[in-house]
PDB file of C-alpha atoms and ligand atoms in Angstrom:
ATOM      1  CA  MET A   1     115.685 121.329 100.803  1.00  0.00           C
ATOM      2  CA  TYR A   2     116.410 119.008 104.334  1.00  0.00           C
ATOM      3  CA  ALA A   3     117.513 116.365 103.626  1.00  0.00           C
ATOM      4  CA  SER A   4     118.447 115.309 106.627  1.00  0.00           C
ATOM      5  CA  PHE A   5     114.701 115.085 107.766  1.00  0.00           C
ATOM      6  CA  LEU A   6     111.931 112.578 107.429  1.00  0.00           C
ATOM      7  CA  ASP A   7     108.299 113.438 106.612  1.00  0.00           C
ATOM      8  CA  HIS A   8     106.997 111.039 109.859  1.00  0.00           C
ATOM      9  CA  HIS A   9     103.195 110.996 107.968  1.00  0.00           C
ATOM     10  CA  VAL A  10     102.347 110.352 104.710  1.00  0.00           C
ATOM     11  CA  HIS A  11      99.197 106.937 103.892  1.00  0.00           C
ATOM     12  CA  SER A  12      99.913 105.016 101.156  1.00  0.00           C
ATOM     13  CA  SER A  13      96.823 103.000  98.519  1.00  0.00           C
ATOM     14  CA  PHE A  14      96.826 100.861 101.901  1.00  0.00           C
ATOM     15  CA  SER A  15      94.826 103.724 103.776  1.00  0.00           C
ATOM     16  CA  TRP A  16      91.245 104.003 102.518  1.00  0.00           C
ATOM     17  CA  ASP A  17      91.461 107.001 101.965  1.00  0.00           C
ATOM     18  CA  SER A  18      94.242 107.412  99.456  1.00  0.00           C
ATOM     19  CA  GLU A  19      95.332 106.217  95.961  1.00  0.00           C
ATOM     20  CA  SER A  20      99.689 107.307  96.256  1.00  0.00           C
ATOM     21  CA  PRO A  21     101.669 104.270  95.324  1.00  0.00           C
ATOM     22  CA  LEU A  22     104.794 104.465  97.485  1.00  0.00           C
ATOM     23  CA  GLU A  23     106.711 104.889  93.589  1.00  0.00           C
ATOM     24  CA  THR A  24     105.023 107.559  93.521  1.00  0.00           C
ATOM     25  CA  LEU A  25     105.620 109.437  97.235  1.00  0.00           C
ATOM     26  CA  ALA A  26     109.806 108.188  96.157  1.00  0.00           C
ATOM     27  CA  GLU A  27     109.205 110.696  93.043  1.00  0.00           C
ATOM     28  CA  VAL A  28     107.991 113.388  95.713  1.00  0.00           C
ATOM     29  CA  ALA A  29     110.970 112.987  98.157  1.00  0.00           C
ATOM     30  CA  ARG A  30     113.098 113.679  96.648  1.00  0.00           C
ATOM     31  CA  LYS A  31     111.636 116.417  94.828  1.00  0.00           C
ATOM     32  CA  VAL A  32     110.654 118.062  97.561  1.00  0.00           C
ATOM     33  CA  GLY A  33     115.124 117.065  99.354  1.00  0.00           C
ATOM     34  CA  VAL A  34     113.396 115.398 101.956  1.00  0.00           C
ATOM     35  CA  GLY A  35     115.269 112.446 102.874  1.00  0.00           C
ATOM     36  CA  GLY A  36     112.247 110.258 102.864  1.00  0.00           C
ATOM     37  CA  PHE A  37     109.249 109.121 105.127  1.00  0.00           C
ATOM     38  CA  VAL A  38     107.753 107.072 106.908  1.00  0.00           C
ATOM     39  CA  VAL A  39     104.576 105.201 105.922  1.00  0.00           C
ATOM     40  CA  THR A  40     101.105 105.157 107.897  1.00  0.00           C
ATOM     41  CA  ASP A  41      98.614 103.955 106.852  1.00  0.00           C
ATOM     42  CA  HIS A  42      95.385 103.937 108.573  1.00  0.00           C
ATOM     43  CA  LEU A  43      94.495 101.003 110.931  1.00  0.00           C
ATOM     44  CA  GLU A  44      90.937 101.361 112.360  1.00  0.00           C
ATOM     45  CA  PHE A  45      89.884  98.736 115.118  1.00  0.00           C
ATOM     46  CA  ASP A  46      86.124  99.880 115.048  1.00  0.00           C
ATOM     47  CA  LYS A  47      83.588  98.498 113.090  1.00  0.00           C
ATOM     48  CA  THR A  48      81.616 101.638 111.410  1.00  0.00           C
ATOM     49  CA  ASP A  49      85.067 102.729 110.490  1.00  0.00           C
ATOM     50  CA  PRO A  50      85.030 103.181 106.905  1.00  0.00           C
ATOM     51  CA  GLY A  51      89.226 102.476 106.631  1.00  0.00           C
ATOM     52  CA  PHE A  52      87.788  99.276 108.802  1.00  0.00           C
ATOM     53  CA  GLY A  53      88.607  95.845 107.562  1.00  0.00           C
ATOM     54  CA  TYR A  54      90.387  98.030 103.866  1.00  0.00           C
ATOM     55  CA  TYR A  55      94.501  97.422 105.398  1.00  0.00           C
ATOM     56  CA  GLY A  56      95.578  93.930 105.175  1.00  0.00           C
ATOM     57  CA  TYR A  57      99.802  94.453 106.987  1.00  0.00           C
ATOM     58  CA  GLU A  58     101.022  91.583 105.196  1.00  0.00           C
ATOM     59  CA  ALA A  59     100.945  93.107 101.641  1.00  0.00           C
ATOM     60  CA  ALA A  60     101.563  96.475 103.243  1.00  0.00           C
ATOM     61  CA  ARG A  61     104.224  94.765 103.718  1.00  0.00           C
ATOM     62  CA  GLU A  62     105.142  93.698 100.814  1.00  0.00           C
ATOM     63  CA  ALA A  63     104.704  96.345  98.904  1.00  0.00           C
ATOM     64  CA  TRP A  64     107.333  98.564 101.267  1.00  0.00           C
ATOM     65  CA  GLU A  65     110.055  96.155 101.757  1.00  0.00           C
ATOM     66  CA  GLU A  66     110.205  95.926  97.337  1.00  0.00           C
ATOM     67  CA  ILE A  67     110.475  99.810  97.090  1.00  0.00           C
ATOM     68  CA  GLN A  68     113.324  99.303  99.310  1.00  0.00           C
ATOM     69  CA  ASP A  69     115.613  97.719  96.024  1.00  0.00           C
ATOM     70  CA  VAL A  70     114.416 100.496  94.183  1.00  0.00           C
ATOM     71  CA  THR A  71     115.643 103.657  96.250  1.00  0.00           C
ATOM     72  CA  PRO A  72     118.465 102.988  98.121  1.00  0.00           C
ATOM     73  CA  ASP A  73     119.061 106.500  98.283  1.00  0.00           C
ATOM     74  CA  LEU A  74     116.487 107.149 100.135  1.00  0.00           C
ATOM     75  CA  LYS A  75     115.231 106.328 103.825  1.00  0.00           C
ATOM     76  CA  ILE A  76     111.546 104.971 103.360  1.00  0.00           C
ATOM     77  CA  ARG A  77     110.558 103.058 107.136  1.00  0.00           C
ATOM     78  CA  PHE A  78     107.119 101.459 107.777  1.00  0.00           C
ATOM     79  CA  GLY A  79     104.826 102.621 110.028  1.00  0.00           C
ATOM     80  CA  ALA A  80     100.929 103.007 110.216  1.00  0.00           C
ATOM     81  CA  GLU A  81      99.067 105.230 111.907  1.00  0.00           C
ATOM     82  CA  VAL A  82      95.975 104.583 114.631  1.00  0.00           C
ATOM     83  CA  THR A  83      93.146 105.954 115.576  1.00  0.00           C
ATOM     84  CA  HIS A  84      92.989 105.700 119.718  1.00  0.00           C
ATOM     85  CA  GLN A  85      90.291 104.801 120.717  1.00  0.00           C
ATOM     86  CA  GLU A  86      89.434 103.697 124.851  1.00  0.00           C
ATOM     87  CA  LYS A  87      87.267 100.928 124.013  1.00  0.00           C
ATOM     88  CA  HIS A  88      89.462  99.045 121.642  1.00  0.00           C
ATOM     89  CA  LEU A  89      92.498  99.516 123.340  1.00  0.00           C
ATOM     90  CA  HIS A  90      93.072  95.744 123.953  1.00  0.00           C
ATOM     91  CA  ALA A  91      92.674  95.077 120.492  1.00  0.00           C
ATOM     92  CA  ILE A  92      95.298  97.817 119.548  1.00  0.00           C
ATOM     93  CA  ARG A  93      97.318  96.452 122.406  1.00  0.00           C
ATOM     94  CA  ASP A  94      97.115  92.712 120.904  1.00  0.00           C
ATOM     95  CA  PHE A  95      97.124  94.495 117.366  1.00  0.00           C
ATOM     96  CA  LEU A  96     100.396  96.648 117.759  1.00  0.00           C
ATOM     97  CA  HIS A  97     102.573  93.538 119.937  1.00  0.00           C
ATOM     98  CA  ALA A  98     101.905  90.867 117.175  1.00  0.00           C
ATOM     99  CA  HIS A  99     104.032  93.236 114.277  1.00  0.00           C
ATOM    100  CA  ARG A 100     106.559  94.847 113.285  1.00  0.00           C
ATOM    101  CA  TYR A 101     106.705  97.858 112.452  1.00  0.00           C
ATOM    102  CA  HIS A 102     108.930 101.392 112.919  1.00  0.00           C
ATOM    103  CA  TRP A 103     106.841 104.007 113.561  1.00  0.00           C
ATOM    104  CA  VAL A 104     103.184 104.162 115.049  1.00  0.00           C
ATOM    105  CA  ILE A 105     100.851 107.361 115.473  1.00  0.00           C
ATOM    106  CA  GLY A 106      98.371 107.715 117.779  1.00  0.00           C
ATOM    107  CA  SER A 107      95.830 110.124 116.708  1.00  0.00           C
ATOM    108  CA  ALA A 108      92.010 110.611 118.054  1.00  0.00           C
ATOM    109  CA  HIS A 109      89.455 110.912 115.119  1.00  0.00           C
ATOM    110  CA  TYR A 110      86.429 110.794 116.803  1.00  0.00           C
ATOM    111  CA  VAL A 111      84.012 111.781 119.627  1.00  0.00           C
ATOM    112  CA  GLY A 112      82.270 109.736 120.958  1.00  0.00           C
ATOM    113  CA  HIS A 113      80.583 107.552 118.122  1.00  0.00           C
ATOM    114  CA  GLU A 114      80.840 110.601 115.501  1.00  0.00           C
ATOM    115  CA  GLU A 115      83.804 111.145 113.108  1.00  0.00           C
ATOM    116  CA  ILE A 116      85.770 115.416 114.354  1.00  0.00           C
ATOM    117  CA  SER A 117      83.691 115.827 110.993  1.00  0.00           C
ATOM    118  CA  THR A 118      81.391 115.179 111.161  1.00  0.00           C
ATOM    119  CA  TYR A 119      81.286 116.225 115.119  1.00  0.00           C
ATOM    120  CA  VAL A 120      82.406 119.404 115.240  1.00  0.00           C
ATOM    121  CA  ALA A 121      79.940 119.762 111.816  1.00  0.00           C
ATOM    122  CA  ARG A 122      76.818 119.483 114.564  1.00  0.00           C
ATOM    123  CA  VAL A 123      77.687 120.988 117.331  1.00  0.00           C
ATOM    124  CA  GLU A 124      78.186 123.813 114.896  1.00  0.00           C
ATOM    125  CA  GLY A 125      74.381 123.692 114.026  1.00  0.00           C
ATOM    126  CA  GLU A 126      73.381 123.033 116.344  1.00  0.00           C
ATOM    127  CA  GLY A 127      74.791 126.811 117.874  1.00  0.00           C
ATOM    128  CA  ILE A 128      77.347 124.850 120.429  1.00  0.00           C
ATOM    129  CA  PRO A 129      80.402 126.624 121.157  1.00  0.00           C
ATOM    130  CA  LEU A 130      83.417 124.277 120.712  1.00  0.00           C
ATOM    131  CA  GLU A 131      85.402 126.035 124.555  1.00  0.00           C
ATOM    132  CA  GLU A 132      82.081 123.335 125.691  1.00  0.00           C
ATOM    133  CA  CYS A 133      81.487 120.793 123.916  1.00  0.00           C
ATOM    134  CA  LEU A 134      85.664 118.879 122.988  1.00  0.00           C
ATOM    135  CA  GLY A 135      86.713 117.109 127.097  1.00  0.00           C
ATOM    136  CA  GLY A 136      86.244 114.254 124.907  1.00  0.00           C
ATOM    137  CA  TYR A 137      88.626 114.336 122.058  1.00  0.00           C
ATOM    138  CA  PHE A 138      91.600 116.663 123.832  1.00  0.00           C
ATOM    139  CA  ALA A 139      91.154 113.984 126.832  1.00  0.00           C
ATOM    140  CA  THR A 140      91.037 110.627 123.596  1.00  0.00           C
ATOM    141  CA  CYS A 141      94.439 112.982 122.691  1.00  0.00           C
ATOM    142  CA  LEU A 142      95.413 112.526 126.844  1.00  0.00           C
ATOM    143  CA  LYS A 143      95.030 108.781 126.772  1.00  0.00           C
ATOM    144  CA  ALA A 144      96.684 107.327 123.318  1.00  0.00           C
ATOM    145  CA  VAL A 145      99.739 108.959 124.698  1.00  0.00           C
ATOM    146  CA  GLU A 146      98.943 107.614 128.373  1.00  0.00           C
ATOM    147  CA  SER A 147      98.539 104.166 126.362  1.00  0.00           C
ATOM    148  CA  ASN A 148     102.391 103.676 125.738  1.00  0.00           C
ATOM    149  CA  LEU A 149     101.561 102.357 122.716  1.00  0.00           C
ATOM    150  CA  TYR A 150     102.362 104.300 120.155  1.00  0.00           C
ATOM    151  CA  ASP A 151     105.976 106.381 119.270  1.00  0.00           C
ATOM    152  CA  CYS A 152     103.963 109.779 118.804  1.00  0.00           C
ATOM    153  CA  LEU A 153     101.257 111.084 119.354  1.00  0.00           C
ATOM    154  CA  GLY A 154      98.606 112.315 116.238  1.00  0.00           C
ATOM    155  CA  HIS A 155      97.785 116.194 114.777  1.00  0.00           C
ATOM    156  CA  LEU A 156      96.422 117.424 118.708  1.00  0.00           C
ATOM    157  CA  ASP A 157      94.508 120.148 117.795  1.00  0.00           C
ATOM    158  CA  PHE A 158      92.277 118.796 114.578  1.00  0.00           C
ATOM    159  CA  PRO A 159      89.568 119.711 115.432  1.00  0.00           C
ATOM    160  CA  LYS A 160      90.407 123.300 114.076  1.00  0.00           C
ATOM    161  CA  ARG A 161      90.409 121.244 110.535  1.00  0.00           C
ATOM    162  CA  TYR A 162      86.565 121.085 110.051  1.00  0.00           C
ATOM    163  CA  SER A 163      85.419 124.435 112.558  1.00  0.00           C
ATOM    164  CA  ARG A 164      83.155 127.746 110.748  1.00  0.00           C
ATOM    165  CA  LEU A 165      85.465 129.508 111.843  1.00  0.00           C
ATOM    166  CA  GLY A 166      88.206 127.978 109.688  1.00  0.00           C
ATOM    167  CA  PRO A 167      92.164 129.605 110.378  1.00  0.00           C
ATOM    168  CA  SER A 168      90.881 132.176 112.512  1.00  0.00           C
ATOM    169  CA  LEU A 169      90.630 129.126 114.851  1.00  0.00           C
ATOM    170  CA  THR A 170      94.380 128.672 116.665  1.00  0.00           C
ATOM    171  CA  GLY A 171      96.476 127.310 118.685  1.00  0.00           C
ATOM    172  CA  ALA A 172      95.274 129.602 121.448  1.00  0.00           C
ATOM    173  CA  PHE A 173      91.820 128.669 121.974  1.00  0.00           C
ATOM    174  CA  TRP A 174      92.409 125.162 121.980  1.00  0.00           C
ATOM    175  CA  LEU A 175      94.646 126.667 124.917  1.00  0.00           C
ATOM    176  CA  GLN A 176      92.946 128.442 126.615  1.00  0.00           C
ATOM    177  CA  HIS A 177      89.958 126.338 127.054  1.00  0.00           C
ATOM    178  CA  TYR A 178      91.174 122.995 127.987  1.00  0.00           C
ATOM    179  CA  ARG A 179      94.377 123.869 129.058  1.00  0.00           C
ATOM    180  CA  ARG A 180      94.790 121.367 131.874  1.00  0.00           C
ATOM    181  CA  THR A 181      93.695 118.207 129.030  1.00  0.00           C
ATOM    182  CA  ILE A 182      96.683 119.817 126.658  1.00  0.00           C
ATOM    183  CA  LEU A 183      99.305 120.434 129.310  1.00  0.00           C
ATOM    184  CA  ASP A 184      98.857 117.518 130.770  1.00  0.00           C
ATOM    185  CA  THR A 185      98.886 116.186 127.148  1.00  0.00           C
ATOM    186  CA  LEU A 186     102.321 117.612 126.637  1.00  0.00           C
ATOM    187  CA  THR A 187     103.436 116.377 129.803  1.00  0.00           C
ATOM    188  CA  ALA A 188     102.456 112.819 128.985  1.00  0.00           C
ATOM    189  CA  CYS A 189     104.434 113.068 125.598  1.00  0.00           C
ATOM    190  CA  LEU A 190     107.638 114.300 127.424  1.00  0.00           C
ATOM    191  CA  ASP A 191     107.434 111.818 130.719  1.00  0.00           C
ATOM    192  CA  MET A 192     106.841 108.827 128.239  1.00  0.00           C
ATOM    193  CA  GLY A 193     108.756 109.628 125.340  1.00  0.00           C
ATOM    194  CA  VAL A 194     106.679 110.434 123.030  1.00  0.00           C
ATOM    195  CA  PHE A 195     107.276 111.732 120.013  1.00  0.00           C
ATOM    196  CA  LEU A 196     104.579 115.775 119.841  1.00  0.00           C
ATOM    197  CA  GLU A 197     104.017 116.115 115.902  1.00  0.00           C
ATOM    198  CA  VAL A 198     104.853 119.325 113.537  1.00  0.00           C
ATOM    199  CA  ASN A 199     102.004 117.931 111.287  1.00  0.00           C
ATOM    200  CA  THR A 200     101.429 120.904 107.829  1.00  0.00           C
ATOM    201  CA  GLY A 201      98.603 119.755 107.343  1.00  0.00           C
ATOM    202  CA  THR A 202      97.222 122.833 107.560  1.00  0.00           C
ATOM    203  CA  TYR A 203      98.767 125.012 104.984  1.00  0.00           C
ATOM    204  CA  ARG A 204      97.205 122.482 103.155  1.00  0.00           C
ATOM    205  CA  VAL A 205      93.725 124.823 104.050  1.00  0.00           C
ATOM    206  CA  GLY A 206      94.815 127.729 104.936  1.00  0.00           C
ATOM    207  CA  PHE A 207      96.096 127.754 108.395  1.00  0.00           C
ATOM    208  CA  ASP A 208      99.862 129.886 109.071  1.00  0.00           C
ATOM    209  CA  GLU A 209      99.879 127.102 111.963  1.00  0.00           C
ATOM    210  CA  PRO A 210     100.427 123.789 112.185  1.00  0.00           C
ATOM    211  CA  TYR A 211      98.948 120.796 114.236  1.00  0.00           C
ATOM    212  CA  PRO A 212      99.232 121.331 116.932  1.00  0.00           C
ATOM    213  CA  GLY A 213      99.005 124.863 116.835  1.00  0.00           C
ATOM    214  CA  TRP A 214     102.085 127.607 118.190  1.00  0.00           C
ATOM    215  CA  ALA A 215     101.142 128.256 121.374  1.00  0.00           C
ATOM    216  CA  ILE A 216     100.090 125.255 122.051  1.00  0.00           C
ATOM    217  CA  LEU A 217     103.589 124.297 121.039  1.00  0.00           C
ATOM    218  CA  GLU A 218     105.521 127.581 123.292  1.00  0.00           C
ATOM    219  CA  ALA A 219     103.467 125.975 126.146  1.00  0.00           C
ATOM    220  CA  TYR A 220     105.348 122.460 124.660  1.00  0.00           C
ATOM    221  CA  ARG A 221     108.856 124.704 124.898  1.00  0.00           C
ATOM    222  CA  GLU A 222     108.059 126.174 128.516  1.00  0.00           C
ATOM    223  CA  MET A 223     107.929 123.221 129.627  1.00  0.00           C
ATOM    224  CA  GLY A 224     110.744 122.086 128.494  1.00  0.00           C
ATOM    225  CA  GLY A 225     110.143 120.324 125.089  1.00  0.00           C
ATOM    226  CA  ARG A 226     112.854 120.440 122.676  1.00  0.00           C
ATOM    227  CA  GLU A 227     112.895 118.498 119.790  1.00  0.00           C
ATOM    228  CA  VAL A 228     109.978 117.457 117.484  1.00  0.00           C
ATOM    229  CA  VAL A 229     109.120 115.860 114.696  1.00  0.00           C
ATOM    230  CA  LEU A 230     107.361 116.856 111.555  1.00  0.00           C
ATOM    231  CA  SER A 231     105.023 115.249 108.567  1.00  0.00           C
ATOM    232  CA  SER A 232     102.951 116.230 106.073  1.00  0.00           C
ATOM    233  CA  ASP A 233      99.585 114.036 106.803  1.00  0.00           C
ATOM    234  CA  ALA A 234      99.919 113.514 102.684  1.00  0.00           C
ATOM    235  CA  HIS A 235      96.578 111.834 100.853  1.00  0.00           C
ATOM    236  CA  ARG A 236      97.998 113.224  98.124  1.00  0.00           C
ATOM    237  CA  PRO A 237     101.623 112.771  96.647  1.00  0.00           C
ATOM    238  CA  GLU A 238     102.377 115.808  95.981  1.00  0.00           C
ATOM    239  CA  ASP A 239     101.801 116.936  99.631  1.00  0.00           C
ATOM    240  CA  LEU A 240     104.330 115.169 100.554  1.00  0.00           C
ATOM    241  CA  GLY A 241     107.101 117.914 102.182  1.00  0.00           C
ATOM    242  CA  THR A 242     104.125 119.929 102.575  1.00  0.00           C
ATOM    243  CA  ALA A 243     104.770 123.285 103.855  1.00  0.00           C
ATOM    244  CA  PHE A 244     108.129 122.451 105.998  1.00  0.00           C
ATOM    245  CA  SER A 245     110.962 125.010 104.759  1.00  0.00           C
ATOM    246  CA  VAL A 246     108.238 127.805 106.364  1.00  0.00           C
ATOM    247  CA  VAL A 247     107.792 125.595 109.621  1.00  0.00           C
ATOM    248  CA  VAL A 248     111.161 124.445 109.914  1.00  0.00           C
ATOM    249  CA  LYS A 249     112.125 128.266 110.596  1.00  0.00           C
ATOM    250  CA  GLU A 250     109.065 128.809 112.931  1.00  0.00           C
ATOM    251  CA  LEU A 251     110.062 126.236 115.039  1.00  0.00           C
ATOM    252  CA  ALA A 252     113.521 127.435 115.247  1.00  0.00           C
ATOM    253  CA  LYS A 253     112.400 130.538 116.646  1.00  0.00           C
ATOM    254  CA  ARG A 254     110.711 129.446 119.259  1.00  0.00           C
ATOM    255  CA  GLY A 255     114.041 126.563 120.058  1.00  0.00           C
ATOM    256  CA  LEU A 256     112.697 123.870 119.200  1.00  0.00           C
ATOM    257  CA  SER A 257     114.379 121.250 116.568  1.00  0.00           C
ATOM    258  CA  ILE A 258     113.570 118.559 114.265  1.00  0.00           C
ATOM    259  CA  ARG A 259     114.378 115.018 115.214  1.00  0.00           C
ATOM    260  CA  ASN A 260     113.725 111.835 113.080  1.00  0.00           C
ATOM    261  CA  GLY A 261     111.995 109.457 115.312  1.00  0.00           C
ATOM    262  CA  VAL A 262     113.325 106.180 113.272  1.00  0.00           C
ATOM    263  CA  VAL A 263     116.531 104.926 112.743  1.00  0.00           C
TER     264      VAL A 263
HETATM  265 ZN1  LIG B   1      94.444 111.180 111.465  1.00  0.00          ZN
HETATM  266 ZN1  LIG B   2      97.017 110.593 108.638  1.00  0.00          ZN
END
């Protein structure tokens, strides 16, 4: 399909919430027709996170080295997805400086001490409008970019996945209510050379747009953004490359092109 593109966000069995063997991921990559993928297993720094302590760098790196030998036709790169939390900034920095990766995604998965899915369910249950209580989430995205620790910002506008409103809650809503922080985040991406991820995981749960939504991507284009990286956030092998063909066309219509963030 798109042999030159890599899927830049794929979880393997080194993530606490995935059982995908690298061999199977490689098979699916061939079938889907992408040029390869980046393994971005969860790397957690908060003791309360269910993934804390699960990931082992040495074992993950070794598995990646081994898969190289049997996949000369694919480009498979070694990365990680870090949950960005300001309170763990120093620990994250120390770890990333001491370990080698081709590609590190910084993502916000929490609001305060609550994981986003729990948080959104709670506030909606309490009748608090989402336009009033997700400032902390978007502020963390901005901080992640400004930290200068990551190659890429993961799934901006991620909370939409967990709202009762479902796929009717698009990027336009977030841009309307959190405009200042979102535009500051996009500016920071452009100024600092941090890639914006176009994450198609949304298409597996009924959305017709990626994270971030079209309205945000259009704003990015208007600000001078030209390139994005493409990712599926697959936690199961069959999810690698989700909706890439649709999204590539939609991005082209909006004047955005796809780039590989790793060589
Ligand atoms: Zn994530
Ligand atoms: Zn992920």
